CSV table of N, CA and C and ligand atoms in Angstrom, one decimal:
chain,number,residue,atom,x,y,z
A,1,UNK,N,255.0,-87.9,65.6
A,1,UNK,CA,254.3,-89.2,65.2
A,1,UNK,C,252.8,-89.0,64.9
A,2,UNK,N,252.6,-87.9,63.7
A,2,UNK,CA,251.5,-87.8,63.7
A,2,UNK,C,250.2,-88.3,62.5
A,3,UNK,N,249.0,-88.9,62.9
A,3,UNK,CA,248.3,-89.6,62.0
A,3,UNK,C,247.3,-88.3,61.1
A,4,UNK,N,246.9,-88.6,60.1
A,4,UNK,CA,246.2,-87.3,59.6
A,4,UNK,C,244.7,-87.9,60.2
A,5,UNK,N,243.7,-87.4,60.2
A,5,UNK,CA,242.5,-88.1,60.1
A,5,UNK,C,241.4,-87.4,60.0
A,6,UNK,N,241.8,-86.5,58.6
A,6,UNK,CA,240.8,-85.7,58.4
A,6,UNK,C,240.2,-86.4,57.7
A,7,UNK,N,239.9,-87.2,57.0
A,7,UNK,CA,238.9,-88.1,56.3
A,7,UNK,C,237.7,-88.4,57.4
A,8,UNK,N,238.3,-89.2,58.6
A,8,UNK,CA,237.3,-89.3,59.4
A,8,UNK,C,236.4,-88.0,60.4
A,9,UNK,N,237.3,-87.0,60.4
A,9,UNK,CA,236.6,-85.5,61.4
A,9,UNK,C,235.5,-85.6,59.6
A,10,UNK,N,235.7,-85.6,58.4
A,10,UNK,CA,234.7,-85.1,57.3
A,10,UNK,C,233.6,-86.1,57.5
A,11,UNK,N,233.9,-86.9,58.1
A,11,UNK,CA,233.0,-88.4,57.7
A,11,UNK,C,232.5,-89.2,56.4
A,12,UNK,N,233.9,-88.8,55.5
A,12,UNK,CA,233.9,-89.8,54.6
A,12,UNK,C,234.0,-91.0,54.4
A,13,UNK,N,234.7,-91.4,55.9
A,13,UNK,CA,234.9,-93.1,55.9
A,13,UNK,C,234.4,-93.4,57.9
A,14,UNK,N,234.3,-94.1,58.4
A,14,UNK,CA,234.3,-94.4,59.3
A,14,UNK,C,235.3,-94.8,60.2
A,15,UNK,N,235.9,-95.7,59.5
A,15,UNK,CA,237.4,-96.3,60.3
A,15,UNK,C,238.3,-96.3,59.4
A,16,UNK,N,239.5,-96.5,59.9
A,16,UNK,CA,240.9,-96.1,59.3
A,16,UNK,C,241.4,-96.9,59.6
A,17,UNK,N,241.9,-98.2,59.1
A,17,UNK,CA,243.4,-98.9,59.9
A,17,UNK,C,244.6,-98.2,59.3
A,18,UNK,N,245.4,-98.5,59.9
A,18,UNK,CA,246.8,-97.9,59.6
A,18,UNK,C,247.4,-99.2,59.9
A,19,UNK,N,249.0,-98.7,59.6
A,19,UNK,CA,250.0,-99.3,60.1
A,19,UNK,C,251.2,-98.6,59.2
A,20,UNK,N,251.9,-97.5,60.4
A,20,UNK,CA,253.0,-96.6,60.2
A,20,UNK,C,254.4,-97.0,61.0
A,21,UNK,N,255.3,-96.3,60.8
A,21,UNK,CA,256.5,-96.7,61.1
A,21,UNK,C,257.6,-95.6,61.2
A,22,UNK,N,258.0,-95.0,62.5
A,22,UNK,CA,258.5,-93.4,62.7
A,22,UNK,C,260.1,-94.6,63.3
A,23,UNK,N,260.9,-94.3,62.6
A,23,UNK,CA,262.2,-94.0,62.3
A,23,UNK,C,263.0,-93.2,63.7
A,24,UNK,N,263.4,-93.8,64.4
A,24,UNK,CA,264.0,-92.6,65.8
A,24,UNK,C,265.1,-93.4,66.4
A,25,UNK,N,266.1,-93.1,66.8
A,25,UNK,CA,267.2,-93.5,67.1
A,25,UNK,C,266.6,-93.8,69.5
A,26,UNK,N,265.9,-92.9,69.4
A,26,UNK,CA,265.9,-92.6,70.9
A,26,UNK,C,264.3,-91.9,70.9
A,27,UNK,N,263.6,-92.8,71.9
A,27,UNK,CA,262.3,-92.4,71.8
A,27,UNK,C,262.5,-91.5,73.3
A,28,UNK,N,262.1,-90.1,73.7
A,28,UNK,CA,261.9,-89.9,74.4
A,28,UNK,C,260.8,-88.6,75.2
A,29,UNK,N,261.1,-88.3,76.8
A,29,UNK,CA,260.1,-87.4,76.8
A,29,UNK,C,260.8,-87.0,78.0
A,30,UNK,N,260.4,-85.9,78.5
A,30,UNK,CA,260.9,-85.7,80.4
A,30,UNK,C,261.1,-86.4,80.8
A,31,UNK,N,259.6,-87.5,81.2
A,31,UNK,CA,259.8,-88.5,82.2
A,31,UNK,C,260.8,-90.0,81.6
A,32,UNK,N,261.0,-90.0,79.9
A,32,UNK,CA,261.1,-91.1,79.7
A,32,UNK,C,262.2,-91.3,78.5
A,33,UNK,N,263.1,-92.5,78.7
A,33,UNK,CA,264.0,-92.1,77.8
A,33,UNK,C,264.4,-93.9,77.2
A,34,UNK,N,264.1,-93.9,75.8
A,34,UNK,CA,264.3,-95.6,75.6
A,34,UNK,C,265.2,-95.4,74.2
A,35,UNK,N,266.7,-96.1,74.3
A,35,UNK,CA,267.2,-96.2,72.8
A,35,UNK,C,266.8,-97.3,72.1
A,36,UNK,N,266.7,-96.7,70.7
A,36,UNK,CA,265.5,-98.1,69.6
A,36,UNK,C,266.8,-98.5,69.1
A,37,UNK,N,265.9,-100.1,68.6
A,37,UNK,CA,267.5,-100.8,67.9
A,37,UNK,C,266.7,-101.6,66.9
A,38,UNK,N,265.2,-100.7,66.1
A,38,UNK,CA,264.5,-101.2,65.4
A,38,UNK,C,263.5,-99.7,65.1
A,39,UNK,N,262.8,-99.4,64.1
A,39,UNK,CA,261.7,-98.0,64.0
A,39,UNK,C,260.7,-98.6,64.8
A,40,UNK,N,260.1,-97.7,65.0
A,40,UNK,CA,258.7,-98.1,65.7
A,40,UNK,C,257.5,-98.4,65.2
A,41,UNK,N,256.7,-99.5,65.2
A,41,UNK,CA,255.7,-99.6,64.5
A,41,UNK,C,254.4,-99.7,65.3
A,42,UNK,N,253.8,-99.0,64.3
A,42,UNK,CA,252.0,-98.9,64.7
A,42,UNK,C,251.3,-99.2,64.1
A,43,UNK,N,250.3,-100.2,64.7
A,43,UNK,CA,249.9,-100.6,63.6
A,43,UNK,C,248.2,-100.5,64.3
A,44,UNK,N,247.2,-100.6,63.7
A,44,UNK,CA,245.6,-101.0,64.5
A,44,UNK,C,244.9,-100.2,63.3
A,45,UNK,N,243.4,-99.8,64.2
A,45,UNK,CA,242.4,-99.4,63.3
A,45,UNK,C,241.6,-98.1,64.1
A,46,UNK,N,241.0,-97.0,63.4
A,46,UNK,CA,241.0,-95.7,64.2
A,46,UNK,C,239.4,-95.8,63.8
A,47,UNK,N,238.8,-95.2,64.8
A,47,UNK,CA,237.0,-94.9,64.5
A,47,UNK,C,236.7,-93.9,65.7
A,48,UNK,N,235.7,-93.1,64.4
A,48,UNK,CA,235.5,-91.8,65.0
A,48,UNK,C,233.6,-91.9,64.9
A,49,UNK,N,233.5,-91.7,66.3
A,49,UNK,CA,232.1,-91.7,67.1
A,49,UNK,C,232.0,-90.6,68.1
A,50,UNK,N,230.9,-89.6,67.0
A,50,UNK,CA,230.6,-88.8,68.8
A,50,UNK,C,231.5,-88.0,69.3
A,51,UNK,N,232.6,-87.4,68.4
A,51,UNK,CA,233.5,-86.8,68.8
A,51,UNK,C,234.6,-87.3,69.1
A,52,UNK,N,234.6,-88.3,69.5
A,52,UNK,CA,235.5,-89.4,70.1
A,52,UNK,C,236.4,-90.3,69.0
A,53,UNK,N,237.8,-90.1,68.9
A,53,UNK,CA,238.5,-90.6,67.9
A,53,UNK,C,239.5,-91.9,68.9
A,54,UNK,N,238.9,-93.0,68.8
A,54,UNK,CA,239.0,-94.4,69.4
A,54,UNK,C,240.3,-94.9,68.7
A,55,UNK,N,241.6,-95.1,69.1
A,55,UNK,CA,242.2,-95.9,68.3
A,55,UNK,C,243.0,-97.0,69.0
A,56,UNK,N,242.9,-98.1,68.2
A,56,UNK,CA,243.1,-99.9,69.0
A,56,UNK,C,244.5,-100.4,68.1
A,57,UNK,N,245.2,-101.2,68.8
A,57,UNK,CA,245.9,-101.8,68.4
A,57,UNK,C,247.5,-102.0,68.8
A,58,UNK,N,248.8,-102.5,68.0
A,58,UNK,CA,249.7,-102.4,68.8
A,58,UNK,C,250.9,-101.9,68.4
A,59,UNK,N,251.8,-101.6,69.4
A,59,UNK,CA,253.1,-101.2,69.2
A,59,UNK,C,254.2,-102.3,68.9
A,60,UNK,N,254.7,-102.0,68.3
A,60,UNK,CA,256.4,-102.7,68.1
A,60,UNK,C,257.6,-102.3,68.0
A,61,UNK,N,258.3,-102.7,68.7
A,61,UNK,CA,259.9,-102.1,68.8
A,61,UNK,C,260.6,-103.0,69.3
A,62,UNK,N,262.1,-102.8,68.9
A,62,UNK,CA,263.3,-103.4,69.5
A,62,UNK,C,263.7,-102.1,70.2
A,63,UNK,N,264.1,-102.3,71.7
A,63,UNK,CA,264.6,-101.4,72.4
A,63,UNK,C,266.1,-102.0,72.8
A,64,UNK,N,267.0,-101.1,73.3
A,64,UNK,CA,268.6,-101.3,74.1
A,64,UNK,C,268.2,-101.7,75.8
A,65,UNK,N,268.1,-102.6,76.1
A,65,UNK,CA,267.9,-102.4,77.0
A,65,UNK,C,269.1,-102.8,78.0
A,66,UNK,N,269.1,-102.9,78.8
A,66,UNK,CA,270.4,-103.2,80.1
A,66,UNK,C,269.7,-104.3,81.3
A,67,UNK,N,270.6,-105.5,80.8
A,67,UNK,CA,270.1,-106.7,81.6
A,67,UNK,C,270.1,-106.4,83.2
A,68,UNK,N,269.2,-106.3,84.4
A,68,UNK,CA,269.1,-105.6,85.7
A,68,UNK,C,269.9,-107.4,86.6
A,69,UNK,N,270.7,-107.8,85.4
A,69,UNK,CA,271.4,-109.1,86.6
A,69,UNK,C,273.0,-109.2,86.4
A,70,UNK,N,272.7,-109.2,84.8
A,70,UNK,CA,274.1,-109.1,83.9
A,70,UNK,C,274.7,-108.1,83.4
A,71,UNK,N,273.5,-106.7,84.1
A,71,UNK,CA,274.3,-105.5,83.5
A,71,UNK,C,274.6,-105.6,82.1
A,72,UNK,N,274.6,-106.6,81.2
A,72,UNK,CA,275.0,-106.3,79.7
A,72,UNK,C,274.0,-105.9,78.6
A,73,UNK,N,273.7,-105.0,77.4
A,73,UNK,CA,272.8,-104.4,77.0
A,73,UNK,C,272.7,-105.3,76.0
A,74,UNK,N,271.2,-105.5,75.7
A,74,UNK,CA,270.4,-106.6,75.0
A,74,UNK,C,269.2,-105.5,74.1
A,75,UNK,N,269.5,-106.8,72.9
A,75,UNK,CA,268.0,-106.3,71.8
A,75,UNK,C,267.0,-106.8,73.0
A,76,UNK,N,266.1,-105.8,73.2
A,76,UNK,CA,264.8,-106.0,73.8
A,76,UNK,C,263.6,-106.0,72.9
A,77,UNK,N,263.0,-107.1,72.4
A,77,UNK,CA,261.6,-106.5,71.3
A,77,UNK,C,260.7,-106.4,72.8
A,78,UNK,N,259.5,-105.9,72.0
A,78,UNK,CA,258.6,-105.2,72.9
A,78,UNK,C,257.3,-104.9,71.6
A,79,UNK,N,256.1,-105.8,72.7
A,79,UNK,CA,254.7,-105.6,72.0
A,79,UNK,C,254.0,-105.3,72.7
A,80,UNK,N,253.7,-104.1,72.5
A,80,UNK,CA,252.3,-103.7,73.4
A,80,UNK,C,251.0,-103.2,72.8
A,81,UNK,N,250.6,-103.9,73.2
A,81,UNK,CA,248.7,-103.1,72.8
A,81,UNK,C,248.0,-102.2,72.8
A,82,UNK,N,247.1,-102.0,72.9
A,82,UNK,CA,247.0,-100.2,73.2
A,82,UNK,C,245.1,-100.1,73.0
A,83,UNK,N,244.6,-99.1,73.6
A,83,UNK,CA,243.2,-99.2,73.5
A,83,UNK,C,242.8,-97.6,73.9
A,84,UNK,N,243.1,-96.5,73.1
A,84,UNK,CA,243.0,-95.0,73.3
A,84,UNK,C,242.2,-94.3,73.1
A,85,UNK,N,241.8,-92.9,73.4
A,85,UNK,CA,240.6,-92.2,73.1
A,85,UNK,C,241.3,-91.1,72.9
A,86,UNK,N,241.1,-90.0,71.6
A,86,UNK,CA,241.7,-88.7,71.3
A,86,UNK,C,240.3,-87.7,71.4
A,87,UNK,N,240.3,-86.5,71.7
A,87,UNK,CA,239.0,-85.6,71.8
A,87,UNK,C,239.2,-84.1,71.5
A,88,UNK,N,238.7,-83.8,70.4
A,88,UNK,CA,238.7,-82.4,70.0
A,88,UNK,C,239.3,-81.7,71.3
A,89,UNK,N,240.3,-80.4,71.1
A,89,UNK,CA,240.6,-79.6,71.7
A,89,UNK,C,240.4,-79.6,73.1
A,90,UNK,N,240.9,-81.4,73.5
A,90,UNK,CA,240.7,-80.9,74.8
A,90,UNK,C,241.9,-82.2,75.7
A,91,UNK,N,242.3,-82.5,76.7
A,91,UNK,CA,243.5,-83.1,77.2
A,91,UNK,C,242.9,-83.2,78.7
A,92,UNK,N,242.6,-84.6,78.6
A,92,UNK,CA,242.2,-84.9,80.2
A,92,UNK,C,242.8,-86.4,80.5
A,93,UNK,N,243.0,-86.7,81.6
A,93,UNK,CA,243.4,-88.1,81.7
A,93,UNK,C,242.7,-88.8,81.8
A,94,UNK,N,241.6,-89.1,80.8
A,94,UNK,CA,241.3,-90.3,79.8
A,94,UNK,C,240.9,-89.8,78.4
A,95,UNK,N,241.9,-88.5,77.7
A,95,UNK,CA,241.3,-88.1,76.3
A,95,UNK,C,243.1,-88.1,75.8
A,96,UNK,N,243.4,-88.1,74.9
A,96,UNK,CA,244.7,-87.2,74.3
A,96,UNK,C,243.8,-86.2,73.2
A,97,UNK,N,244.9,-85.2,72.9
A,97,UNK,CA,244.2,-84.0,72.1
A,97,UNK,C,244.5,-84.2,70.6
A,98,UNK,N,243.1,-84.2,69.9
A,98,UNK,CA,243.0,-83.7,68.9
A,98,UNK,C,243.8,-82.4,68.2
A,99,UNK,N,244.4,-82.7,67.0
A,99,UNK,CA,245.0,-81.2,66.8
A,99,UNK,C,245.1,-80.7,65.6
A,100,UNK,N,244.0,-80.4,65.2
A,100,UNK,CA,243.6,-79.7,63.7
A,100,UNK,C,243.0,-81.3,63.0
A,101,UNK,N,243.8,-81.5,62.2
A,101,UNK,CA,243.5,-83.2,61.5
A,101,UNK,C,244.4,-83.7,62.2
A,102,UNK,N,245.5,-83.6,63.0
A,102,UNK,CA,245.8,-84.7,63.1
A,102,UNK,C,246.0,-85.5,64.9
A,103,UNK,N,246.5,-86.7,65.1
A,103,UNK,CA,246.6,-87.2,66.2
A,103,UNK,C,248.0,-87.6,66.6
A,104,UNK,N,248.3,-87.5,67.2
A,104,UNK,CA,249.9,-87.6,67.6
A,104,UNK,C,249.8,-88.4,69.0
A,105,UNK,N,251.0,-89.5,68.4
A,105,UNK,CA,250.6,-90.8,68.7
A,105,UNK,C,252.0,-91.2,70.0
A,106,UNK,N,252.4,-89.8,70.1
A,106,UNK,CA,254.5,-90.1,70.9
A,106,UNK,C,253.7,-90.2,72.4
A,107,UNK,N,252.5,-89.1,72.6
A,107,UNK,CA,252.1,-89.6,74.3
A,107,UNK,C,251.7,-90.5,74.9
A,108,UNK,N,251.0,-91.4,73.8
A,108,UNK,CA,250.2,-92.5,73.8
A,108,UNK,C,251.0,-93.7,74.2
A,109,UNK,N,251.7,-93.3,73.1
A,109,UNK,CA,253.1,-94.7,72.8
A,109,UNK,C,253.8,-94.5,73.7
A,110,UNK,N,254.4,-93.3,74.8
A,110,UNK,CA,255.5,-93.1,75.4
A,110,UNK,C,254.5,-94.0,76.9
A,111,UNK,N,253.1,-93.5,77.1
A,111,UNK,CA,252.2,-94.0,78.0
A,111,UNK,C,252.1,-95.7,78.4
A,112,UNK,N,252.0,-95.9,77.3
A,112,UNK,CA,251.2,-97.4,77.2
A,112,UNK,C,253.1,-97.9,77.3
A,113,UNK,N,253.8,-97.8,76.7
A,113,UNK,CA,255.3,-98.1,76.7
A,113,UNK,C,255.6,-98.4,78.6
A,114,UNK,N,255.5,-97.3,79.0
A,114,UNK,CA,255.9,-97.2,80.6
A,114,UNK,C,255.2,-98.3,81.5
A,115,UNK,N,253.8,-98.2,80.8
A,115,UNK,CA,253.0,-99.3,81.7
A,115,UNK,C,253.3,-100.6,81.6
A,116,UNK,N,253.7,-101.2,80.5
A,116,UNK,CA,254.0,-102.3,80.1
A,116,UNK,C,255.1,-102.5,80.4
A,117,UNK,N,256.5,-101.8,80.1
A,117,UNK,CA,258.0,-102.2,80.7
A,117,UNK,C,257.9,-102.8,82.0
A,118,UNK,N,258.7,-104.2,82.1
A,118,UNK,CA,259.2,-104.8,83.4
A,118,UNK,C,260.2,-103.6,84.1
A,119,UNK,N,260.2,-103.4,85.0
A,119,UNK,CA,261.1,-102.6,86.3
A,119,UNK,C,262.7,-103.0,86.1
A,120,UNK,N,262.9,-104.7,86.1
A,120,UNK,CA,264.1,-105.5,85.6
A,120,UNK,C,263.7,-106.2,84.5
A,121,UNK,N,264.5,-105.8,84.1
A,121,UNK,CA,264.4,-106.4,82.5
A,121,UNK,C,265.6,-107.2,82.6
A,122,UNK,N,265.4,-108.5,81.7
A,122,UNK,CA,266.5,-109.6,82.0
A,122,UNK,C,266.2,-110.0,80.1
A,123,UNK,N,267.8,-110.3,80.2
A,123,UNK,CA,268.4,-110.7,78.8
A,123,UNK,C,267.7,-111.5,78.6
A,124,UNK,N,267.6,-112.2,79.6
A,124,UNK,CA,267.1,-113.8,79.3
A,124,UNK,C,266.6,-114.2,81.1
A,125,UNK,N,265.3,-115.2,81.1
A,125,UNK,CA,264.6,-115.7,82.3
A,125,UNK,C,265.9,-116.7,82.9
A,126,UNK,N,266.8,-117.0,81.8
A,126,UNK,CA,267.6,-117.9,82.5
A,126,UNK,C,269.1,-117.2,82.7
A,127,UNK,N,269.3,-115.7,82.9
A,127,UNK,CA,270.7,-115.3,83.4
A,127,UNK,C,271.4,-115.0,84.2
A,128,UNK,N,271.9,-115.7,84.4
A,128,UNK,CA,273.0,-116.4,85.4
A,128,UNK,C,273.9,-115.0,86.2
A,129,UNK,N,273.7,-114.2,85.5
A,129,UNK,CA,274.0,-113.1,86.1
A,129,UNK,C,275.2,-112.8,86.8
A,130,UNK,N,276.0,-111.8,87.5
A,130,UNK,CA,277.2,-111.8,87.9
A,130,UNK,C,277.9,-112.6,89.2
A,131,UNK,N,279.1,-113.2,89.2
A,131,UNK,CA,279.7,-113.1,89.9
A,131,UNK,C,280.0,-112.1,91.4
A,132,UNK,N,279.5,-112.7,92.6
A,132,UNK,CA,279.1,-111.4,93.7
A,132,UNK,C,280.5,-111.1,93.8
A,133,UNK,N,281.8,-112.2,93.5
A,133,UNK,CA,283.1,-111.9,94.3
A,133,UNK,C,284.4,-111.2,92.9
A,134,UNK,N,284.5,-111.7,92.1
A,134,UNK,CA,285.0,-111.4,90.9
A,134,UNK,C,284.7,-110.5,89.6
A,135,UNK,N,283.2,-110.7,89.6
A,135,UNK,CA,282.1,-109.9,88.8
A,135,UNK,C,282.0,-110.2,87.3
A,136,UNK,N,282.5,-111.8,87.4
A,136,UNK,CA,282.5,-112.1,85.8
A,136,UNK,C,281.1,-112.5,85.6
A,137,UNK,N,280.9,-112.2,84.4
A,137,UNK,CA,279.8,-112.9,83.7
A,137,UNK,C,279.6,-114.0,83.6
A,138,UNK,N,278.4,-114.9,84.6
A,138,UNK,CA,278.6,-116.2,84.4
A,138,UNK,C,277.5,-117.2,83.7
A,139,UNK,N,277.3,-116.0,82.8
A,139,UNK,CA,276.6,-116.6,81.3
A,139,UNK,C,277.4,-117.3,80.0
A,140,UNK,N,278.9,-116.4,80.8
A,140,UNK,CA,279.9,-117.0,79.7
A,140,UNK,C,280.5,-118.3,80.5
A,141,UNK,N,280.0,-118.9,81.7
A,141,UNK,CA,280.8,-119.5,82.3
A,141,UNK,C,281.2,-119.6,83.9
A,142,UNK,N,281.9,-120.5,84.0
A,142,UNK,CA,281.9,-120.6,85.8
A,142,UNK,C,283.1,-119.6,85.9
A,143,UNK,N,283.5,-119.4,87.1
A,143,UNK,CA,284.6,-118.5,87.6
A,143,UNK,C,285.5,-119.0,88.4
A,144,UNK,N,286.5,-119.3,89.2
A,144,UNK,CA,287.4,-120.0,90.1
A,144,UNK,C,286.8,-119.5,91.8
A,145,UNK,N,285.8,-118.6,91.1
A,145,UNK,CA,285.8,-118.3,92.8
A,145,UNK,C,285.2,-119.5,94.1
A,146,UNK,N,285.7,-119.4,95.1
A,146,UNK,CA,284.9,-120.4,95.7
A,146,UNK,C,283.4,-119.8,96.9
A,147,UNK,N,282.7,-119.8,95.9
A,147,UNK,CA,281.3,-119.8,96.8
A,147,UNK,C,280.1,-120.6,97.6
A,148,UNK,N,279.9,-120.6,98.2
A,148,UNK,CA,279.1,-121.7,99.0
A,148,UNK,C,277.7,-121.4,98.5
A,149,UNK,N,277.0,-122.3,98.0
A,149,UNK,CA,275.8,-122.0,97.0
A,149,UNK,C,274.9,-122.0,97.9
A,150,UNK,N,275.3,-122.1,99.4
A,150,UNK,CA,273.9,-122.3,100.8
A,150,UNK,C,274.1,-121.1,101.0
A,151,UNK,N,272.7,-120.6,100.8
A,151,UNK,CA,272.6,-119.0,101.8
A,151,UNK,C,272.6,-119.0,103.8
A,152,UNK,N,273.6,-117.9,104.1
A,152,UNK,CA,274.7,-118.1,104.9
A,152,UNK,C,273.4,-118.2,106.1
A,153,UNK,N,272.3,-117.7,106.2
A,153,UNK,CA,271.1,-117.9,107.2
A,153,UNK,C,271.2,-119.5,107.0
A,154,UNK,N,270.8,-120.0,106.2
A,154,UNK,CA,270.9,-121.8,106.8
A,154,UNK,C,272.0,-122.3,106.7
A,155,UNK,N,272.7,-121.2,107.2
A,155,UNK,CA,274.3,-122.6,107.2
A,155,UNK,C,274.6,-122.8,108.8
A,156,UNK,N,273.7,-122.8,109.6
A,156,UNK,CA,273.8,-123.3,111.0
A,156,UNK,C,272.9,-124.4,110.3
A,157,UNK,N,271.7,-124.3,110.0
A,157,UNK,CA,270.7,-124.9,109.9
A,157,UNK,C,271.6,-126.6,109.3
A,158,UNK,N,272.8,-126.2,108.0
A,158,UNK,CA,272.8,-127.1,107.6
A,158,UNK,C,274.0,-128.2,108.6
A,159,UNK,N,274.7,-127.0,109.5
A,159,UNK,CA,275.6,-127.8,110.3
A,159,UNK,C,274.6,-128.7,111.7
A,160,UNK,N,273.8,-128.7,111.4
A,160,UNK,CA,272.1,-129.1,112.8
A,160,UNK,C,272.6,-130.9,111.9
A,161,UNK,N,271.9,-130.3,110.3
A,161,UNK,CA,271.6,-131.5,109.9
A,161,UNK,C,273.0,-132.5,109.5
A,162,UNK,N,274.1,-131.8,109.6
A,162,UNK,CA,275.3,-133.0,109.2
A,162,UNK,C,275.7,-133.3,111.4
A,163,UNK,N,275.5,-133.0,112.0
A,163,UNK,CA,275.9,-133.7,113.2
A,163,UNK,C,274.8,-134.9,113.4
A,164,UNK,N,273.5,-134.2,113.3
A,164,UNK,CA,272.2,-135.2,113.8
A,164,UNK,C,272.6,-136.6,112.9
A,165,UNK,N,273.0,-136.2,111.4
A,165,UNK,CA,273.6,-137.5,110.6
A,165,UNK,C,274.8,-138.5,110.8
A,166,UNK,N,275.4,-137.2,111.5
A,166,UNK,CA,276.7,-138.4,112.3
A,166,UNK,C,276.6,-138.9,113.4
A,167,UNK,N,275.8,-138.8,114.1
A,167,UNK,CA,275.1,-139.1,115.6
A,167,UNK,C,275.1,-140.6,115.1
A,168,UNK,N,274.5,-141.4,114.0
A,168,UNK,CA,274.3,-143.0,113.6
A,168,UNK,C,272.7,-143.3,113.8
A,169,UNK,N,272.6,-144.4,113.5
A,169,UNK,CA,271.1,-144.6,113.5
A,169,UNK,C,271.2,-145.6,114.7
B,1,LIG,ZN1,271.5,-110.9,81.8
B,2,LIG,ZN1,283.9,-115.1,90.5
């Protein structure tokens, strides 16, 4: 994923917007592994000060992701922002490395990617998620099972309040 930016190391221009688009079935790294269900786009504006090759702006993707309620695998789009520093021949944890002309942009993206992902990712804020006893999907629907929708810690609690009600006024 790499940007050229020898125009700016010559200093014939100052800043550079882009907006590129790397093609990958499966973005990944050691620590990190995401299937795309869209290319990835980058898009912002690059400026070089002082050594310092500054680049802003955001990411775009549709990822596969796996609902953490419904278990079923969903287009996930995903926008993240980004706000980076690249520095001649050198890699510290606040630089990424410069590398001849160019900048390569998969650490960055794989970086800012990780920080931004939710832990559970849900198809949707409103899914209804599985069945504890049968294990149907009850996004498609109710199930025959019979569940008691009171969690079983207040179900003394609620047998307190149906006697005190039959007691009479
Ligand atoms: Zn779900
Ligand atoms: Zn069920």
């Amino acid at each position: 994923m790499n940007i050229n930016i020898s125009e700016l190391l010559k200093g014939n221009i100052e800043t550079l917007p882009f907006n590129v688009s790397f093609d990958e079935d499966v973005l990944e790294r050691d620590d990190f592994k995401l299937k795309l269900k869209s290319p990835i786009n980058i898009s912002g504006i690059i400026c070089y000060d002082d050594e310092i090759i500054n680049i802003k702006g955001k990411i775009s993707l549709v990822a596969e992701s796996q609902c953490s309620r419904c278990l079923t695998q969903f287009d996930n789009p995903m926008v993240v922002e980004f706000d980076e520093n690249f520095l001649k021949n050198q890699e510290s944890d606040d630089f990424y490395p410069i590398l001849d002309d160019n900048i390569d942009l998969k650490n960055m993206v794989i970086d800012n990617l990780i920080i931004w992902m939710p832990l559970k990712p849900l198809c949707s804020e409103n899914c209804k998620g599985l069945c504890p006893i049968c294990g149907k999907n009850l996004n498609y629907g109710q199930c025959n099972c019979k569940t008691d929708n009171v969690d079983p810690r207040l179900l003394s609690l609620k047998d307190f309040f149906k006697s005190s009600q039959g007691g009479g006024e």
